[in-house]
PDB file of C-alpha atoms and ligand atoms in Angstrom:
ATOM      1  CA  MET A   1      44.965  93.807 112.128  1.00 94.00           C
ATOM      2  CA  ASN A   2      47.859  96.203 111.970  1.00 97.00           C
ATOM      3  CA  LEU A   3      47.165  99.624 113.431  1.00 98.00           C
ATOM      4  CA  VAL A   4      48.955 102.923 113.831  1.00 98.00           C
ATOM      5  CA  LEU A   5      48.141 105.196 116.746  1.00 98.00           C
ATOM      6  CA  LEU A   6      48.965 108.823 116.437  1.00 98.00           C
ATOM      7  CA  GLY A   7      48.178 112.032 118.313  1.00 98.00           C
ATOM      8  CA  PRO A   8      49.869 114.877 120.081  1.00 97.00           C
ATOM      9  CA  PRO A   9      51.914 114.274 123.362  1.00 97.00           C
ATOM     10  CA  GLY A  10      49.611 113.148 126.154  1.00 95.00           C
ATOM     11  CA  ALA A  11      46.728 112.398 123.774  1.00 97.00           C
ATOM     12  CA  GLY A  12      46.415 108.851 125.391  1.00 95.00           C
ATOM     13  CA  LYS A  13      48.318 106.810 122.798  1.00 97.00           C
ATOM     14  CA  GLY A  14      50.019 104.665 125.332  1.00 93.00           C
ATOM     15  CA  THR A  15      46.847 104.228 127.449  1.00 92.00           C
ATOM     16  CA  GLN A  16      44.819 103.280 124.408  1.00 96.00           C
ATOM     17  CA  ALA A  17      47.527 101.070 122.832  1.00 95.00           C
ATOM     18  CA  GLU A  18      47.695  98.922 125.850  1.00 91.00           C
ATOM     19  CA  ARG A  19      43.973  98.352 125.725  1.00 93.00           C
ATOM     20  CA  LEU A  20      43.953  97.596 122.006  1.00 96.00           C
ATOM     21  CA  ALA A  21      46.790  95.107 122.421  1.00 94.00           C
ATOM     22  CA  ARG A  22      45.115  93.273 125.315  1.00 92.00           C
ATOM     23  CA  THR A  23      41.644  93.265 123.770  1.00 94.00           C
ATOM     24  CA  LEU A  24      42.630  92.449 120.187  1.00 95.00           C
ATOM     25  CA  GLY A  25      45.721  90.244 120.958  1.00 95.00           C
ATOM     26  CA  LEU A  26      47.981  92.715 119.037  1.00 96.00           C
ATOM     27  CA  TYR A  27      51.746  93.221 119.551  1.00 96.00           C
ATOM     28  CA  ARG A  28      52.201  96.662 121.077  1.00 95.00           C
ATOM     29  CA  LEU A  29      55.134  98.793 120.041  1.00 95.00           C
ATOM     30  CA  SER A  30      55.726 102.233 121.376  1.00 93.00           C
ATOM     31  CA  VAL A  31      58.831 103.825 119.775  1.00 94.00           C
ATOM     32  CA  GLY A  32      58.981 106.240 122.782  1.00 94.00           C
ATOM     33  CA  ASP A  33      58.951 103.420 125.373  1.00 91.00           C
ATOM     34  CA  ALA A  34      61.569 101.415 123.485  1.00 92.00           C
ATOM     35  CA  LEU A  35      63.837 104.388 123.284  1.00 93.00           C
ATOM     36  CA  ARG A  36      63.424 105.028 126.944  1.00 91.00           C
ATOM     37  CA  ALA A  37      64.132 101.406 127.678  1.00 89.00           C
ATOM     38  CA  ALA A  38      67.375 101.695 125.531  1.00 91.00           C
ATOM     39  CA  VAL A  39      68.486 104.764 127.431  1.00 91.00           C
ATOM     40  CA  ALA A  40      67.827 103.077 130.912  1.00 87.00           C
ATOM     41  CA  ALA A  41      69.697 100.058 129.713  1.00 89.00           C
ATOM     42  CA  GLY A  42      72.587 102.215 128.578  1.00 92.00           C
ATOM     43  CA  THR A  43      72.821 100.519 125.259  1.00 93.00           C
ATOM     44  CA  ALA A  44      74.766 102.180 122.349  1.00 93.00           C
ATOM     45  CA  LEU A  45      71.424 103.163 120.759  1.00 92.00           C
ATOM     46  CA  GLY A  46      70.179 104.448 124.030  1.00 93.00           C
ATOM     47  CA  ARG A  47      73.349 106.599 124.519  1.00 95.00           C
ATOM     48  CA  GLN A  48      72.790 108.107 121.052  1.00 96.00           C
ATOM     49  CA  ALA A  49      69.087 108.694 121.690  1.00 96.00           C
ATOM     50  CA  ALA A  50      69.177 110.299 125.085  1.00 96.00           C
ATOM     51  CA  ARG A  51      69.827 113.940 124.239  1.00 97.00           C
ATOM     52  CA  TYR A  52      66.978 114.061 121.636  1.00 98.00           C
ATOM     53  CA  LEU A  53      64.468 112.649 124.112  1.00 97.00           C
ATOM     54  CA  GLU A  54      65.606 115.213 126.686  1.00 97.00           C
ATOM     55  CA  GLN A  55      65.033 118.020 124.216  1.00 97.00           C
ATOM     56  CA  GLY A  56      61.628 116.686 123.031  1.00 97.00           C
ATOM     57  CA  VAL A  57      62.806 116.430 119.373  1.00 98.00           C
ATOM     58  CA  LEU A  58      62.684 113.438 117.077  1.00 98.00           C
ATOM     59  CA  VAL A  59      65.359 110.859 117.465  1.00 98.00           C
ATOM     60  CA  PRO A  60      67.224 110.375 114.164  1.00 98.00           C
ATOM     61  CA  ASP A  61      65.503 108.001 111.693  1.00 97.00           C
ATOM     62  CA  GLU A  62      68.428 105.593 111.526  1.00 95.00           C
ATOM     63  CA  ILE A  63      68.087 104.838 115.225  1.00 95.00           C
ATOM     64  CA  VAL A  64      64.348 104.471 115.215  1.00 96.00           C
ATOM     65  CA  GLN A  65      64.319 102.294 112.066  1.00 95.00           C
ATOM     66  CA  GLN A  66      66.605  99.827 113.659  1.00 93.00           C
ATOM     67  CA  ILE A  67      64.335  99.486 116.605  1.00 93.00           C
ATOM     68  CA  LEU A  68      61.218  99.369 114.577  1.00 95.00           C
ATOM     69  CA  GLU A  69      62.453  96.714 112.117  1.00 95.00           C
ATOM     70  CA  ALA A  70      63.747  94.471 114.830  1.00 94.00           C
ATOM     71  CA  GLU A  71      60.354  94.770 116.645  1.00 94.00           C
ATOM     72  CA  LEU A  72      58.260  94.113 113.643  1.00 96.00           C
ATOM     73  CA  ARG A  73      60.211  90.938 112.873  1.00 96.00           C
ATOM     74  CA  ARG A  74      59.538  89.479 116.223  1.00 95.00           C
ATOM     75  CA  PRO A  75      57.347  86.364 116.176  1.00 96.00           C
ATOM     76  CA  GLU A  76      54.855  88.024 118.535  1.00 95.00           C
ATOM     77  CA  ALA A  77      54.203  90.806 116.029  1.00 96.00           C
ATOM     78  CA  GLN A  78      53.197  88.525 113.134  1.00 96.00           C
ATOM     79  CA  ALA A  79      49.559  88.187 114.080  1.00 94.00           C
ATOM     80  CA  GLY A  80      49.120  91.907 114.134  1.00 96.00           C
ATOM     81  CA  PHE A  81      50.502  95.045 115.752  1.00 97.00           C
ATOM     82  CA  VAL A  82      49.519  98.403 117.211  1.00 97.00           C
ATOM     83  CA  LEU A  83      52.201 101.045 116.639  1.00 98.00           C
ATOM     84  CA  ASP A  84      52.096 103.938 119.077  1.00 96.00           C
ATOM     85  CA  GLY A  85      53.768 107.084 117.862  1.00 93.00           C
ATOM     86  CA  TYR A  86      55.252 106.040 114.510  1.00 98.00           C
ATOM     87  CA  PRO A  87      55.595 107.411 111.760  1.00 98.00           C
ATOM     88  CA  ARG A  88      56.128 111.066 112.977  1.00 98.00           C
ATOM     89  CA  SER A  89      57.349 112.808 109.775  1.00 98.00           C
ATOM     90  CA  LEU A  90      56.904 112.311 106.118  1.00 98.00           C
ATOM     91  CA  ARG A  91      60.346 110.853 105.815  1.00 98.00           C
ATOM     92  CA  GLN A  92      59.501 108.131 108.412  1.00 98.00           C
ATOM     93  CA  LEU A  93      56.311 107.475 106.497  1.00 98.00           C
ATOM     94  CA  ALA A  94      58.260 106.756 103.362  1.00 98.00           C
ATOM     95  CA  LEU A  95      60.596 104.529 105.278  1.00 98.00           C
ATOM     96  CA  PHE A  96      57.724 102.754 106.870  1.00 98.00           C
ATOM     97  CA  ASP A  97      56.046 102.153 103.508  1.00 98.00           C
ATOM     98  CA  ALA A  98      59.287 100.506 102.330  1.00 97.00           C
ATOM     99  CA  LEU A  99      59.632  98.408 105.493  1.00 97.00           C
ATOM    100  CA  LEU A 100      56.047  97.163 105.320  1.00 97.00           C
ATOM    101  CA  ALA A 101      56.493  96.241 101.618  1.00 97.00           C
ATOM    102  CA  ARG A 102      59.721  94.330 102.514  1.00 96.00           C
ATOM    103  CA  LEU A 103      57.834  92.459 105.359  1.00 95.00           C
ATOM    104  CA  GLY A 104      54.772  91.853 103.094  1.00 96.00           C
ATOM    105  CA  ARG A 105      52.581  93.612 105.698  1.00 96.00           C
ATOM    106  CA  ARG A 106      49.974  96.434 105.206  1.00 95.00           C
ATOM    107  CA  LEU A 107      48.118  98.845 107.487  1.00 97.00           C
ATOM    108  CA  ASP A 108      44.450  98.400 108.256  1.00 96.00           C
ATOM    109  CA  ALA A 109      43.921 101.886 109.932  1.00 97.00           C
ATOM    110  CA  VAL A 110      45.545 104.878 111.413  1.00 98.00           C
ATOM    111  CA  ILE A 111      43.920 106.148 114.380  1.00 98.00           C
ATOM    112  CA  LEU A 112      44.329 109.900 115.403  1.00 98.00           C
ATOM    113  CA  LEU A 113      43.445 110.691 118.984  1.00 98.00           C
ATOM    114  CA  ASP A 114      42.337 114.104 118.819  1.00 97.00           C
ATOM    115  CA  VAL A 115      42.700 116.245 122.051  1.00 96.00           C
ATOM    116  CA  PRO A 116      43.027 120.012 122.528  1.00 94.00           C
ATOM    117  CA  ASP A 117      46.228 121.592 123.841  1.00 90.00           C
ATOM    118  CA  GLU A 118      44.734 122.597 127.216  1.00 89.00           C
ATOM    119  CA  VAL A 119      43.746 119.000 127.939  1.00 93.00           C
ATOM    120  CA  ILE A 120      47.280 117.822 126.981  1.00 93.00           C
ATOM    121  CA  VAL A 121      48.946 120.186 129.398  1.00 90.00           C
ATOM    122  CA  GLU A 122      46.723 118.949 132.259  1.00 91.00           C
ATOM    123  CA  ARG A 123      47.361 115.327 131.343  1.00 92.00           C
ATOM    124  CA  LEU A 124      51.100 115.651 131.130  1.00 94.00           C
ATOM    125  CA  ALA A 125      51.387 117.779 134.302  1.00 91.00           C
ATOM    126  CA  GLY A 126      49.699 114.935 136.291  1.00 91.00           C
ATOM    127  CA  ARG A 127      51.194 111.752 134.641  1.00 92.00           C
ATOM    128  CA  LEU A 128      52.928 109.244 136.826  1.00 89.00           C
ATOM    129  CA  VAL A 129      54.985 106.308 135.534  1.00 86.00           C
ATOM    130  CA  CYS A 130      55.934 103.062 137.115  1.00 78.00           C
ATOM    131  CA  PRO A 131      59.747 102.704 136.767  1.00 75.00           C
ATOM    132  CA  CYS A 132      59.687  98.973 136.999  1.00 71.00           C
ATOM    133  CA  CYS A 133      56.969  98.137 134.391  1.00 71.00           C
ATOM    134  CA  GLY A 134      56.177 101.348 132.636  1.00 75.00           C
ATOM    135  CA  ALA A 135      52.517 101.326 133.616  1.00 77.00           C
ATOM    136  CA  THR A 136      51.036 104.919 133.256  1.00 84.00           C
ATOM    137  CA  PHE A 137      48.800 106.674 135.790  1.00 85.00           C
ATOM    138  CA  HIS A 138      47.492 110.120 136.405  1.00 89.00           C
ATOM    139  CA  GLN A 139      47.218 111.874 139.653  1.00 87.00           C
ATOM    140  CA  ARG A 140      43.641 112.795 139.078  1.00 88.00           C
ATOM    141  CA  PHE A 141      42.272 110.932 136.052  1.00 87.00           C
ATOM    142  CA  ASN A 142      43.731 107.451 136.650  1.00 83.00           C
ATOM    143  CA  PRO A 143      45.154 107.324 140.100  1.00 81.00           C
ATOM    144  CA  PRO A 144      47.123 104.244 141.194  1.00 74.00           C
ATOM    145  CA  VAL A 145      45.009 102.412 143.749  1.00 65.00           C
ATOM    146  CA  PRO A 146      46.953 100.898 146.652  1.00 59.00           C
ATOM    147  CA  GLY A 147      46.601  97.053 146.643  1.00 52.00           C
ATOM    148  CA  ARG A 148      44.976  96.917 143.123  1.00 50.00           C
ATOM    149  CA  LEU A 149      46.570  94.738 140.473  1.00 43.00           C
ATOM    150  CA  ASP A 150      46.600  97.192 137.622  1.00 46.00           C
ATOM    151  CA  PRO A 151      45.912  95.530 134.174  1.00 42.00           C
ATOM    152  CA  GLY A 152      48.853  97.310 132.764  1.00 45.00           C
ATOM    153  CA  CYS A 153      51.256  96.476 135.504  1.00 49.00           C
ATOM    154  CA  ASN A 154      52.529  93.141 136.675  1.00 50.00           C
ATOM    155  CA  ALA A 155      53.185  94.384 140.080  1.00 50.00           C
ATOM    156  CA  PRO A 156      50.536  94.779 142.784  1.00 47.00           C
ATOM    157  CA  LEU A 157      50.643  98.372 144.079  1.00 49.00           C
ATOM    158  CA  VAL A 158      51.045  99.015 147.703  1.00 45.00           C
ATOM    159  CA  SER A 159      51.146 102.173 149.763  1.00 42.00           C
ATOM    160  CA  THR A 160      54.135 102.740 151.929  1.00 42.00           C
ATOM    161  CA  ASP A 161      55.219 105.958 153.969  1.00 43.00           C
ATOM    162  CA  GLY A 162      52.347 107.749 152.282  1.00 45.00           C
ATOM    163  CA  GLY A 163      53.834 107.322 148.878  1.00 49.00           C
ATOM    164  CA  VAL A 164      52.564 104.800 146.251  1.00 50.00           C
ATOM    165  CA  ARG A 165      55.080 102.131 145.205  1.00 48.00           C
ATOM    166  CA  SER A 166      54.934  98.938 143.406  1.00 45.00           C
ATOM    167  CA  ALA A 167      55.439  95.713 145.221  1.00 49.00           C
ATOM    168  CA  ILE A 168      58.341  94.632 142.845  1.00 49.00           C
ATOM    169  CA  CYS A 169      59.829  97.936 142.042  1.00 52.00           C
ATOM    170  CA  PRO A 170      61.333  99.621 145.115  1.00 53.00           C
ATOM    171  CA  GLN A 171      61.085 103.016 143.603  1.00 63.00           C
ATOM    172  CA  PRO A 172      58.100 105.272 143.789  1.00 75.00           C
ATOM    173  CA  LEU A 173      56.151 106.306 140.708  1.00 81.00           C
ATOM    174  CA  GLN A 174      57.951 108.901 138.659  1.00 86.00           C
ATOM    175  CA  ARG A 175      57.381 111.824 136.433  1.00 92.00           C
ATOM    176  CA  ARG A 176      58.848 111.590 132.926  1.00 92.00           C
ATOM    177  CA  PRO A 177      61.607 114.083 132.489  1.00 92.00           C
ATOM    178  CA  ASP A 178      60.271 115.259 129.136  1.00 95.00           C
ATOM    179  CA  ASP A 179      56.894 116.284 130.823  1.00 95.00           C
ATOM    180  CA  GLN A 180      58.474 119.530 132.044  1.00 93.00           C
ATOM    181  CA  PRO A 181      56.577 122.341 130.471  1.00 91.00           C
ATOM    182  CA  GLU A 182      59.405 123.776 128.200  1.00 93.00           C
ATOM    183  CA  VAL A 183      59.909 120.223 126.832  1.00 95.00           C
ATOM    184  CA  VAL A 184      56.244 119.717 126.350  1.00 94.00           C
ATOM    185  CA  ARG A 185      56.091 122.935 124.257  1.00 94.00           C
ATOM    186  CA  LYS A 186      58.873 121.608 122.084  1.00 96.00           C
ATOM    187  CA  ARG A 187      57.125 118.221 121.644  1.00 96.00           C
ATOM    188  CA  LEU A 188      53.911 119.994 120.611  1.00 96.00           C
ATOM    189  CA  GLU A 189      55.830 122.043 118.124  1.00 97.00           C
ATOM    190  CA  VAL A 190      57.470 118.985 116.623  1.00 97.00           C
ATOM    191  CA  TYR A 191      54.031 117.368 116.402  1.00 97.00           C
ATOM    192  CA  ARG A 192      52.446 120.256 114.560  1.00 97.00           C
ATOM    193  CA  GLU A 193      55.332 120.843 112.046  1.00 98.00           C
ATOM    194  CA  GLN A 194      56.428 117.207 111.358  1.00 98.00           C
ATOM    195  CA  THR A 195      53.571 114.796 112.279  1.00 98.00           C
ATOM    196  CA  LYS A 196      50.520 116.705 111.127  1.00 98.00           C
ATOM    197  CA  PRO A 197      51.634 116.278 107.376  1.00 98.00           C
ATOM    198  CA  VAL A 198      51.741 112.479 108.065  1.00 98.00           C
ATOM    199  CA  LEU A 199      47.995 112.559 109.121  1.00 98.00           C
ATOM    200  CA  ALA A 200      47.122 114.473 105.956  1.00 98.00           C
ATOM    201  CA  GLU A 201      48.803 111.800 103.884  1.00 98.00           C
ATOM    202  CA  TYR A 202      47.072 108.966 105.663  1.00 98.00           C
ATOM    203  CA  ALA A 203      43.816 110.915 105.136  1.00 98.00           C
ATOM    204  CA  ARG A 204      44.490 111.063 101.537  1.00 98.00           C
ATOM    205  CA  ARG A 205      45.030 107.380 101.434  1.00 97.00           C
ATOM    206  CA  GLY A 206      41.635 106.856 103.130  1.00 96.00           C
ATOM    207  CA  LEU A 207      43.199 105.157 106.259  1.00 97.00           C
ATOM    208  CA  LEU A 208      42.901 107.809 108.837  1.00 97.00           C
ATOM    209  CA  ARG A 209      40.145 107.507 111.483  1.00 97.00           C
ATOM    210  CA  VAL A 210      39.850 110.542 113.817  1.00 97.00           C
ATOM    211  CA  VAL A 211      38.642 109.744 117.427  1.00 98.00           C
ATOM    212  CA  ASP A 212      37.687 112.293 120.046  1.00 98.00           C
ATOM    213  CA  GLY A 213      40.336 111.719 122.738  1.00 97.00           C
ATOM    214  CA  GLN A 214      38.368 113.473 125.448  1.00 97.00           C
ATOM    215  CA  GLY A 215      36.327 111.641 128.134  1.00 94.00           C
ATOM    216  CA  SER A 216      37.446 108.722 130.286  1.00 93.00           C
ATOM    217  CA  PRO A 217      40.002 106.178 128.865  1.00 92.00           C
ATOM    218  CA  ASP A 218      37.137 103.578 128.758  1.00 94.00           C
ATOM    219  CA  VAL A 219      34.942 105.937 126.719  1.00 97.00           C
ATOM    220  CA  VAL A 220      37.687 106.692 124.371  1.00 97.00           C
ATOM    221  CA  PHE A 221      38.422 102.953 123.937  1.00 97.00           C
ATOM    222  CA  GLN A 222      34.831 102.223 123.006  1.00 97.00           C
ATOM    223  CA  ARG A 223      35.024 105.004 120.366  1.00 97.00           C
ATOM    224  CA  ILE A 224      38.094 103.348 118.887  1.00 97.00           C
ATOM    225  CA  LEU A 225      36.543  99.879 118.859  1.00 96.00           C
ATOM    226  CA  ALA A 226      33.548 101.450 117.087  1.00 95.00           C
ATOM    227  CA  ILE A 227      35.693 102.672 114.176  1.00 94.00           C
ATOM    228  CA  LEU A 228      37.841  99.693 113.495  1.00 92.00           C
ATOM    229  CA  PRO A 229      37.326  97.812 110.299  1.00 81.00           C
ATOM    230  CA  THR A 230      34.251  95.501 110.518  1.00 69.00           C
ATOM    231  CA  GLY A 231      34.711  91.944 111.461  1.00 63.00           C
ATOM    232  CA  THR A 232      37.642  92.662 113.847  1.00 65.00           C
ATOM    233  CA  PRO A 233      38.012  89.575 116.133  1.00 64.00           C
ATOM    234  CA  LEU A 234      38.422  90.204 119.815  1.00 65.00           C
ATOM    235  CA  ALA A 235      41.117  88.190 121.579  1.00 62.00           C
TER     236      ALA A 235
HETATM  237  P1  LIG B   1      56.453 109.262 123.211  1.00 70.68           P
HETATM  238  O1  LIG B   1      56.886 108.519 124.497  1.00 70.68           O
HETATM  239  O2  LIG B   1      55.697 108.616 122.211  1.00 70.68           O
HETATM  240  O3  LIG B   1      55.818 110.550 123.716  1.00 70.68           O
HETATM  241  P2  LIG B   1      54.575 111.466 123.068  1.00 70.68           P
HETATM  242  O4  LIG B   1      54.216 111.145 121.654  1.00 70.68           O
HETATM  243  O5  LIG B   1      54.891 112.916 123.316  1.00 70.68           O
HETATM  244  O6  LIG B   1      53.356 110.897 123.845  1.00 70.68           O
HETATM  245  P3  LIG B   1      53.250 110.519 125.341  1.00 70.68           P
HETATM  246  O7  LIG B   1      53.733 109.215 125.661  1.00 70.68           O
HETATM  247  O8  LIG B   1      53.700 111.689 126.237  1.00 70.68           O
HETATM  248  O9  LIG B   1      51.661 110.537 125.492  1.00 70.68           O
HETATM  249  P4  LIG B   1      50.595 109.415 125.161  1.00 70.68           P
HETATM  250  O10 LIG B   1      49.893 109.883 123.998  1.00 70.68           O
HETATM  251  O11 LIG B   1      51.145 108.126 125.123  1.00 70.68           O
HETATM  252  O12 LIG B   1      49.630 109.575 126.381  1.00 70.68           O
HETATM  253  P5  LIG B   1      49.472 108.603 127.751  1.00 70.68           P
HETATM  254  O13 LIG B   1      48.650 107.480 127.420  1.00 70.68           O
HETATM  255  O14 LIG B   1      50.794 108.424 128.421  1.00 70.68           O
HETATM  256  O15 LIG B   1      57.843 109.895 122.621  1.00 70.68           O
HETATM  257  C1  LIG B   1      58.710 110.531 123.415  1.00 70.68           C
HETATM  258  C2  LIG B   1      59.984 110.940 122.657  1.00 70.68           C
HETATM  259  O16 LIG B   1      60.524 109.819 121.931  1.00 70.68           O
HETATM  260  C3  LIG B   1      59.744 111.891 121.571  1.00 70.68           C
HETATM  261  O17 LIG B   1      59.693 113.297 122.028  1.00 70.68           O
HETATM  262  C4  LIG B   1      60.937 111.654 120.736  1.00 70.68           C
HETATM  263  O18 LIG B   1      62.077 112.209 121.146  1.00 70.68           O
HETATM  264  C5  LIG B   1      60.984 110.111 120.747  1.00 70.68           C
HETATM  265  N1  LIG B   1      60.270 109.424 119.704  1.00 70.68           N
HETATM  266  C6  LIG B   1      59.085 108.771 119.807  1.00 70.68           C
HETATM  267  N2  LIG B   1      58.628 108.271 118.658  1.00 70.68           N
HETATM  268  C7  LIG B   1      59.612 108.750 117.744  1.00 70.68           C
HETATM  269  C8  LIG B   1      59.536 108.536 116.325  1.00 70.68           C
HETATM  270  N3  LIG B   1      58.711 107.926 115.596  1.00 70.68           N
HETATM  271  N4  LIG B   1      60.624 109.218 115.666  1.00 70.68           N
HETATM  272  C9  LIG B   1      61.657 109.822 116.355  1.00 70.68           C
HETATM  273  N5  LIG B   1      61.555 109.936 117.688  1.00 70.68           N
HETATM  274  C10 LIG B   1      60.623 109.475 118.347  1.00 70.68           C
HETATM  275  O19 LIG B   1      48.479 109.599 128.581  1.00 70.68           O
HETATM  276  C11 LIG B   1      49.055 110.803 129.155  1.00 70.68           C
HETATM  277  C12 LIG B   1      48.468 111.008 130.568  1.00 70.68           C
HETATM  278  O20 LIG B   1      47.065 111.276 130.476  1.00 70.68           O
HETATM  279  C13 LIG B   1      48.625 109.913 131.464  1.00 70.68           C
HETATM  280  O21 LIG B   1      48.866 110.353 132.856  1.00 70.68           O
HETATM  281  C14 LIG B   1      47.299 109.103 131.354  1.00 70.68           C
HETATM  282  O22 LIG B   1      47.102 108.367 132.544  1.00 70.68           O
HETATM  283  C15 LIG B   1      46.338 110.287 131.085  1.00 70.68           C
HETATM  284  N6  LIG B   1      45.266 109.900 130.303  1.00 70.68           N
HETATM  285  C16 LIG B   1      45.213 109.119 129.196  1.00 70.68           C
HETATM  286  N7  LIG B   1      44.024 108.988 128.586  1.00 70.68           N
HETATM  287  C17 LIG B   1      43.246 109.796 129.326  1.00 70.68           C
HETATM  288  C18 LIG B   1      41.822 110.177 129.297  1.00 70.68           C
HETATM  289  N8  LIG B   1      40.988 109.614 128.350  1.00 70.68           N
HETATM  290  N9  LIG B   1      41.371 110.982 130.248  1.00 70.68           N
HETATM  291  C19 LIG B   1      42.135 111.467 131.231  1.00 70.68           C
HETATM  292  N10 LIG B   1      43.372 111.152 131.338  1.00 70.68           N
HETATM  293  C20 LIG B   1      43.945 110.345 130.409  1.00 70.68           C
HETATM  294 MG1  LIG B   2      53.173 107.278 125.374  1.00 70.68          MG
END
């Protein structure tokens, strides 16, 4: 099973990709997460990508392609993958088609998480991210529970000094720098102008499955499972 998960910023792609990977035994690849990891590690790719991430615009295809191809060639990705946030432009779609052909792979479905703008703004304004493992929370909708072992995080969460911290990472949960309102506006603009044509093309190919992204993460996940190709084995 090879899946692509698309949707506007804050639609819940990361939240649902993690669940899909865990439930279906798929390799999860988020281009955004991989780029942020490269920036944090200070690699040559990361240094090139940083300013695009800060501005909320697409990182050049040459950089993204290198990451994508290396990831899809990993042994863990051979049994199936869920790709979060790629392709985001028609040019990326053409490059992706060529890469899949070279690797002898094909897509089973492209899932669009459909969420209106006002919900997006609320979700991104309250998002919190664990700097040690990347687990994502929301102040209101998915609050970190002190002492609970979160399924997306390897670190048990503990509360210290009134702030929520992970037991392994000494830093408090953080906001993503690109969740500032002016950068969110730019990311939405990029989505409308560059990514929406990709959705139209996948719809034309009969691969697009539109899922209502509103409701709790568990409810949205059940909707996704319901539209997957029949006979999908659970891990
Ligand atoms: P990326 O990191 O992919 O950001 P994005 O697409 O803007 O999406 P987000 O990660 O912000 O949101 P999400 O849909 O994953 O939602 P989440 O699950 O976190 O990309 C960032 C940047 O990287 C881009 O701007 C670009 O520069 C670069 N990049 C990435 N891909 C690229 C590509 N292909 N080409 C070139 N450049 C690329 O949820 C959001 C919040 O809502 C969380 O707090 C969560 O807890 C909460 N939440 C989730 N689901 C629900 C729910 N059902 N109900 C209530 N709250 C919910
Ligand atoms: Mg994400």
